Structures are given as structure tokens and as C-alpha cells.
Amino acid sequence: ASTPRRSRRRKSVAIAYDEGGQEDGAEPQRPRWEPRHWQEQLERIREMRRNRDAPVDEMGVDKCYDTSAPPQVMRYQVLLSLMLSSQTKDQVTSAAMLRLRQRGLTVDSVLQMDDATLGQIIYPVGFWRNKVKYIKQTTAILKQKYGGDIPSTVEELVQLPGVGPKMAHLAMNIAWDSVSGIAVDTHVHRITNRLKWVKKETKYPEETRVALEEWLPRDLWREINWLLVGFGQQTCLPVNPRCSQCLNQDICPAAKR
């Protein structure tokens, strides 16, 4: 999932965790805001994604790890593929993961690898030099603090070097089979703003996540990332979206008609 460079500035965005529901005895709930036509728009996006033939379907993070590895190794591989995927096309991430796995991809094998070798293997993922550094640092922390496994909370995951909120929520989902929040990447951020699924326009993916979680039913949180990423790769492109091929063109606020 390639992202515009400006996400370098992410550091200043506070991470908001799910505070859970209202206390009993609090003021009566206001009717919840929700976007116009969202259910219809969602249904039509599902229809457009029915063939599951976007890059994310064939080479996304949940296709990058070795499903026959022990659970702890599998979880480590999920986290690593997420770290590699930032600002990188799925095809490139998938190829880098394959090269790593051919050498037996475990916490110990990465710790034993020197930086130059790791760099050669993961090149040409985006910002590969930084990622070599982050991967080595994070892997060392996993070994020392978590017995070689990955943490099982968003709070701990985002403390790891090179791991942001989107990766943390995806890691919870794929590695731990737990829905902790909506994973918002560049595609989800762009598309939900175009569809006006946020009350007012958001600047950062993390803001978008908080805005979406306020109204989108929780049973859709897992699906929405996968749906919208593929839709963004094939139809709702960053530049020159293919509105004429989109089933939502009559009910999309951003459609070029």
C-alpha cells in the first residue's frame, strides 16, 4: 500500500484509543450521525470487489506469511510484512517477504543477519534503509521483552520502532484474530473522505479512523480495510479515479459525472 510521503509527519498525531460506550446514567444518547447512502454505497463496493482480483487480494499482508509456521513465527512474519508494506506496493512487499522466507524468517534469523544483507533482501521496498533499522530494533525488543512473540495490544504494538496505528490494528486482526479498530491506510483515508463517510474532512488516517469508528457498526471494522484498499487500487484511484466504471457514480459526492 503506497502512501504519500507526508505521513512522515505522523508523529504529531495523538493516538486515540477506543474508550468504550457511554456510562450508564449519562445524558441520553443523541441520535448517531451516519453518512447518507452509506449502506447502498457499501453494498455496491462489495459488488465491485466480488472477483477479489486486486493486488491486495493476491499479495496483501495476509498472503505474505508462512501459514505452516508455528503461531509465534507466523505472527512475527505478519508484523514484518506490515512494516515492509508501508509506502510500498503490495507486489514489492510480497516479493521481499518471499525472499526473506526463503532464508527461514524468524526472530533469531533476522537478529543474526547483518544490516547490509537485510537491506539487499528487502530492497526495493520504500524507505528500505529506515526499515532495516526499524526491523532490527523491533526484532531485538520482541526477543528481549516478549520472548520472541509480538505484543497482543495496540498500545504495545505502536511502541515498537516503525509500527504505526494502521499496522497495529491490522496485526491485531491478522496475527491475533482480534478486531481492535479500523485499519486506515491511504486508500481508506482517501475513499472515506470522497464518500463523505466522515462528518468533516479529515487530514490524517488516524483522524479518519476515530471518525469512522464513531458510527460504522463494529461488525464491519474487519472487512472495511480489505474492501476499500482493493477498491482504491482498481477503481477509486488517487489520481483520475475511474468514476465512469464505478457503481456508486450516481450517489458519490466526489464522482466526476
Coordinates of C-alpha atoms in Angstrom, one line a residue:
A1 CA 0.0 0.0 0.0
S2 CA 1.9 3.1 -1.2
T3 CA 1.2 6.2 0.8
P4 CA 2.1 9.8 0.0
R5 CA 5.3 10.9 1.8
R6 CA 3.6 13.3 4.1
S7 CA 2.8 10.6 6.6
R8 CA 6.4 11.3 7.8
R9 CA 4.6 13.9 9.9
R10 CA 2.5 11.3 11.7
K11 CA 4.4 11.8 15.0
S12 CA 2.3 14.8 16.0
V13 CA -1.0 12.9 15.7
A14 CA -2.2 11.7 19.1
I15 CA -3.5 8.1 19.0
A16 CA -7.0 7.9 20.3
Y17 CA -8.0 4.5 21.8
D18 CA -11.5 3.1 22.0
E19 CA -12.9 4.4 25.2
G20 CA -15.9 2.1 25.1
G21 CA -19.5 3.1 25.4
Q22 CA -21.2 5.8 27.4
E23 CA -21.5 5.3 31.2
D24 CA -25.0 4.3 32.4
G25 CA -26.9 7.2 33.7
A26 CA -25.1 9.6 31.3
E27 CA -27.1 12.0 29.3
P28 CA -29.4 10.4 26.8
Q29 CA -27.7 9.4 23.6
R30 CA -28.1 11.8 20.7
P31 CA -29.2 10.0 17.5
R32 CA -25.9 8.8 16.0
W33 CA -24.7 10.6 12.9
E34 CA -24.3 8.5 9.8
P35 CA -23.5 9.3 6.2
R36 CA -26.2 9.4 3.6
H37 CA -26.5 6.3 1.4
W38 CA -23.6 4.6 3.1
Q39 CA -25.2 1.1 3.2
E40 CA -26.0 1.3 -0.5
Q41 CA -22.5 2.6 -1.3
L42 CA -21.0 -0.3 0.8
E43 CA -23.2 -2.9 -1.0
R44 CA -22.1 -1.6 -4.4
I45 CA -18.4 -1.6 -3.4
R46 CA -18.8 -5.2 -2.3
E47 CA -20.3 -6.0 -5.7
M48 CA -17.3 -4.3 -7.4
R49 CA -14.9 -6.3 -5.2
R50 CA -16.7 -9.6 -5.8
N51 CA -13.9 -11.0 -8.0
R52 CA -11.2 -10.4 -5.4
D53 CA -8.7 -9.7 -8.1
A54 CA -6.9 -6.5 -6.7
P55 CA -3.2 -6.6 -5.7
V56 CA -4.3 -6.7 -2.1
D57 CA -6.2 -9.9 -2.7
E58 CA -3.3 -11.8 -4.3
M59 CA -0.3 -10.2 -2.5
G60 CA -1.7 -8.4 0.6
V61 CA -0.1 -8.8 4.0
D62 CA -2.4 -11.8 4.9
K63 CA -0.9 -13.7 1.9
C64 CA 2.7 -12.9 2.9
Y65 CA 3.3 -15.2 5.9
D66 CA 4.0 -18.9 6.1
T67 CA 0.7 -20.4 7.3
S68 CA 2.5 -23.7 8.2
A69 CA 5.0 -21.9 10.6
P70 CA 4.5 -22.1 14.4
P71 CA 2.0 -19.5 15.6
Q72 CA 4.7 -17.3 17.1
V73 CA 6.7 -17.3 13.9
M74 CA 3.6 -16.6 11.8
R75 CA 2.7 -13.6 14.0
Y76 CA 6.3 -12.3 13.6
Q77 CA 6.1 -12.6 9.8
V78 CA 2.7 -10.8 9.8
L79 CA 4.3 -7.9 11.7
L80 CA 7.3 -7.8 9.5
S81 CA 5.2 -7.8 6.3
L82 CA 3.2 -4.9 7.7
M83 CA 6.4 -2.9 8.5
L84 CA 7.6 -3.6 4.9
S85 CA 4.3 -2.6 3.3
S86 CA 4.3 1.0 4.4
Q87 CA 4.6 3.3 1.4
T88 CA 5.2 0.2 -0.8
K89 CA 3.2 -1.5 -3.4
D90 CA 1.8 -4.9 -2.5
Q91 CA 3.7 -6.6 -5.3
V92 CA 7.0 -5.3 -3.9
T93 CA 6.2 -6.2 -0.3
S94 CA 5.2 -9.7 -1.3
A95 CA 8.4 -10.3 -3.3
A96 CA 10.5 -9.1 -0.4
M97 CA 8.7 -11.3 2.1
L98 CA 9.2 -14.3 -0.2
R99 CA 13.0 -13.6 -0.3
L100 CA 13.1 -13.3 3.5
R101 CA 11.1 -16.5 3.9
Q102 CA 13.4 -18.4 1.7
R103 CA 16.1 -17.9 4.3
G104 CA 13.8 -19.0 7.1
L105 CA 12.2 -15.9 8.5
T106 CA 12.3 -16.0 12.3
V107 CA 13.3 -13.5 15.1
D108 CA 16.6 -15.3 15.5
S109 CA 17.4 -15.4 11.8
V110 CA 16.8 -11.7 11.5
L111 CA 18.9 -10.9 14.6
Q112 CA 21.8 -12.9 13.1
M113 CA 21.6 -11.1 9.7
D114 CA 23.8 -8.1 9.2
D115 CA 22.2 -4.8 8.1
A116 CA 23.7 -4.9 4.6
T117 CA 22.3 -8.4 3.9
L118 CA 18.9 -7.5 5.2
G119 CA 18.9 -4.3 3.1
Q120 CA 19.8 -6.3 0.0
I121 CA 16.9 -8.7 0.6
I122 CA 14.2 -6.2 1.3
Y123 CA 15.3 -3.7 -1.4
P124 CA 13.4 -2.0 -3.3
V125 CA 10.7 -1.5 -0.6
G126 CA 10.0 2.1 0.2
F127 CA 12.4 3.7 2.7
W128 CA 14.3 0.4 2.9
R129 CA 17.3 1.8 4.8
N130 CA 15.0 3.1 7.6
K131 CA 13.1 -0.2 7.6
V132 CA 16.4 -2.2 8.1
K133 CA 17.0 -0.1 11.2
Y134 CA 13.4 -0.4 12.5
I135 CA 13.2 -4.2 11.8
K136 CA 16.4 -4.8 13.7
Q137 CA 15.4 -2.7 16.6
T138 CA 11.8 -4.1 16.8
T139 CA 13.1 -7.7 16.5
A140 CA 15.5 -7.2 19.4
I141 CA 12.7 -5.8 21.5
L142 CA 10.5 -8.8 20.7
K143 CA 13.3 -11.1 21.7
Q144 CA 14.1 -9.4 25.0
K145 CA 10.6 -8.3 26.1
Y146 CA 8.1 -10.6 24.5
G147 CA 10.0 -13.9 24.3
G148 CA 10.2 -13.7 20.5
D149 CA 6.4 -13.2 20.1
I150 CA 4.7 -9.9 19.1
P151 CA 2.6 -7.9 21.7
S152 CA -1.1 -8.6 21.7
T153 CA -2.3 -5.0 22.3
V154 CA -2.4 -1.9 20.1
E155 CA -0.8 0.2 22.9
E156 CA 2.3 -2.1 22.9
L157 CA 2.5 -2.6 19.2
V158 CA 2.6 1.2 18.4
Q159 CA 5.5 1.5 20.8
L160 CA 7.7 -0.7 18.5
P161 CA 10.0 1.2 16.2
G162 CA 8.5 1.6 12.7
V163 CA 5.0 0.4 13.7
G164 CA 2.1 2.9 13.3
P165 CA -1.6 2.6 14.3
K166 CA -2.8 1.2 10.9
M167 CA -0.2 -1.6 11.2
A168 CA -1.1 -2.3 14.8
H169 CA -4.8 -2.7 14.1
L170 CA -4.0 -5.0 11.1
A171 CA -1.6 -7.0 13.2
M172 CA -4.3 -7.4 15.9
N173 CA -6.7 -8.6 13.2
I174 CA -4.4 -10.9 11.2
A175 CA -2.0 -12.2 13.8
W176 CA -4.2 -12.3 16.9
D177 CA -7.6 -12.6 15.1
S178 CA -8.9 -9.7 17.2
V179 CA -10.7 -6.6 15.9
S180 CA -9.2 -3.7 17.9
G181 CA -10.1 -0.9 15.5
I182 CA -10.3 0.1 11.8
A183 CA -7.1 -0.1 9.9
V184 CA -6.9 3.1 7.9
D185 CA -4.3 3.4 5.2
T186 CA -4.0 5.9 2.3
H187 CA -6.8 4.2 0.3
V188 CA -9.3 4.0 3.2
H189 CA -8.5 7.6 4.2
R190 CA -9.0 8.9 0.6
I191 CA -12.1 7.0 -0.2
T192 CA -14.0 7.6 3.1
N193 CA -13.3 11.3 2.6
R194 CA -14.6 11.2 -1.0
L195 CA -17.7 9.3 0.0
K196 CA -18.1 11.8 3.0
W197 CA -18.1 8.9 5.4
V198 CA -16.5 11.4 7.8
K199 CA -18.6 14.2 9.3
K200 CA -16.0 16.8 8.3
E201 CA -12.9 16.3 6.1
T202 CA -10.0 14.6 7.9
K203 CA -6.3 15.3 7.3
Y204 CA -4.7 12.2 8.7
P205 CA -5.5 8.5 8.6
E206 CA -5.6 8.4 12.4
E207 CA -8.3 11.1 12.5
T208 CA -10.2 9.2 9.9
R209 CA -10.1 6.1 12.0
V210 CA -11.5 7.8 15.0
A211 CA -14.3 9.4 12.9
L212 CA -15.2 6.1 11.2
E213 CA -15.3 4.2 14.5
E214 CA -17.8 6.6 15.9
W215 CA -20.6 5.4 13.5
L216 CA -19.5 2.4 11.5
P217 CA -21.0 -0.8 13.0
R218 CA -18.3 -2.8 14.7
D219 CA -19.1 -6.0 12.7
L220 CA -17.8 -4.2 9.6
W221 CA -14.5 -3.0 11.0
R222 CA -12.6 -6.0 9.8
E223 CA -13.9 -6.1 6.3
I224 CA -13.7 -2.3 5.5
N225 CA -9.9 -2.2 5.2
W226 CA -9.8 -5.1 2.7
L227 CA -12.8 -3.8 0.7
L228 CA -11.6 -0.2 0.3
V229 CA -8.0 -1.0 -0.3
G230 CA -8.8 -3.2 -3.3
F231 CA -11.4 -0.7 -4.5
G232 CA -8.8 2.1 -4.2
Q233 CA -6.3 0.0 -6.2
Q234 CA -8.7 -0.7 -9.0
T235 CA -11.4 1.9 -9.3
C236 CA -11.2 4.8 -6.8
L237 CA -7.6 5.7 -7.8
P238 CA -5.7 8.6 -6.1
V239 CA -5.4 10.4 -9.5
N240 CA -8.0 10.1 -12.2
P241 CA -10.5 7.8 -10.4
R242 CA -12.4 5.6 -12.8
C243 CA -15.8 7.1 -11.9
S244 CA -17.4 6.0 -15.2
Q245 CA -16.8 2.4 -14.2
C246 CA -18.0 2.8 -10.6
L247 CA -21.4 1.6 -9.5
N248 CA -21.6 4.4 -7.0
Q249 CA -21.2 7.2 -9.5
D250 CA -24.8 8.4 -9.0
I251 CA -24.6 8.5 -5.2
C252 CA -20.9 9.5 -4.7
P253 CA -20.4 13.2 -3.6
A254 CA -17.0 13.2 -5.3
A255 CA -18.0 11.5 -8.6
K256 CA -16.9 13.2 -11.8
R257 CA -20.1 12.8 -13.8

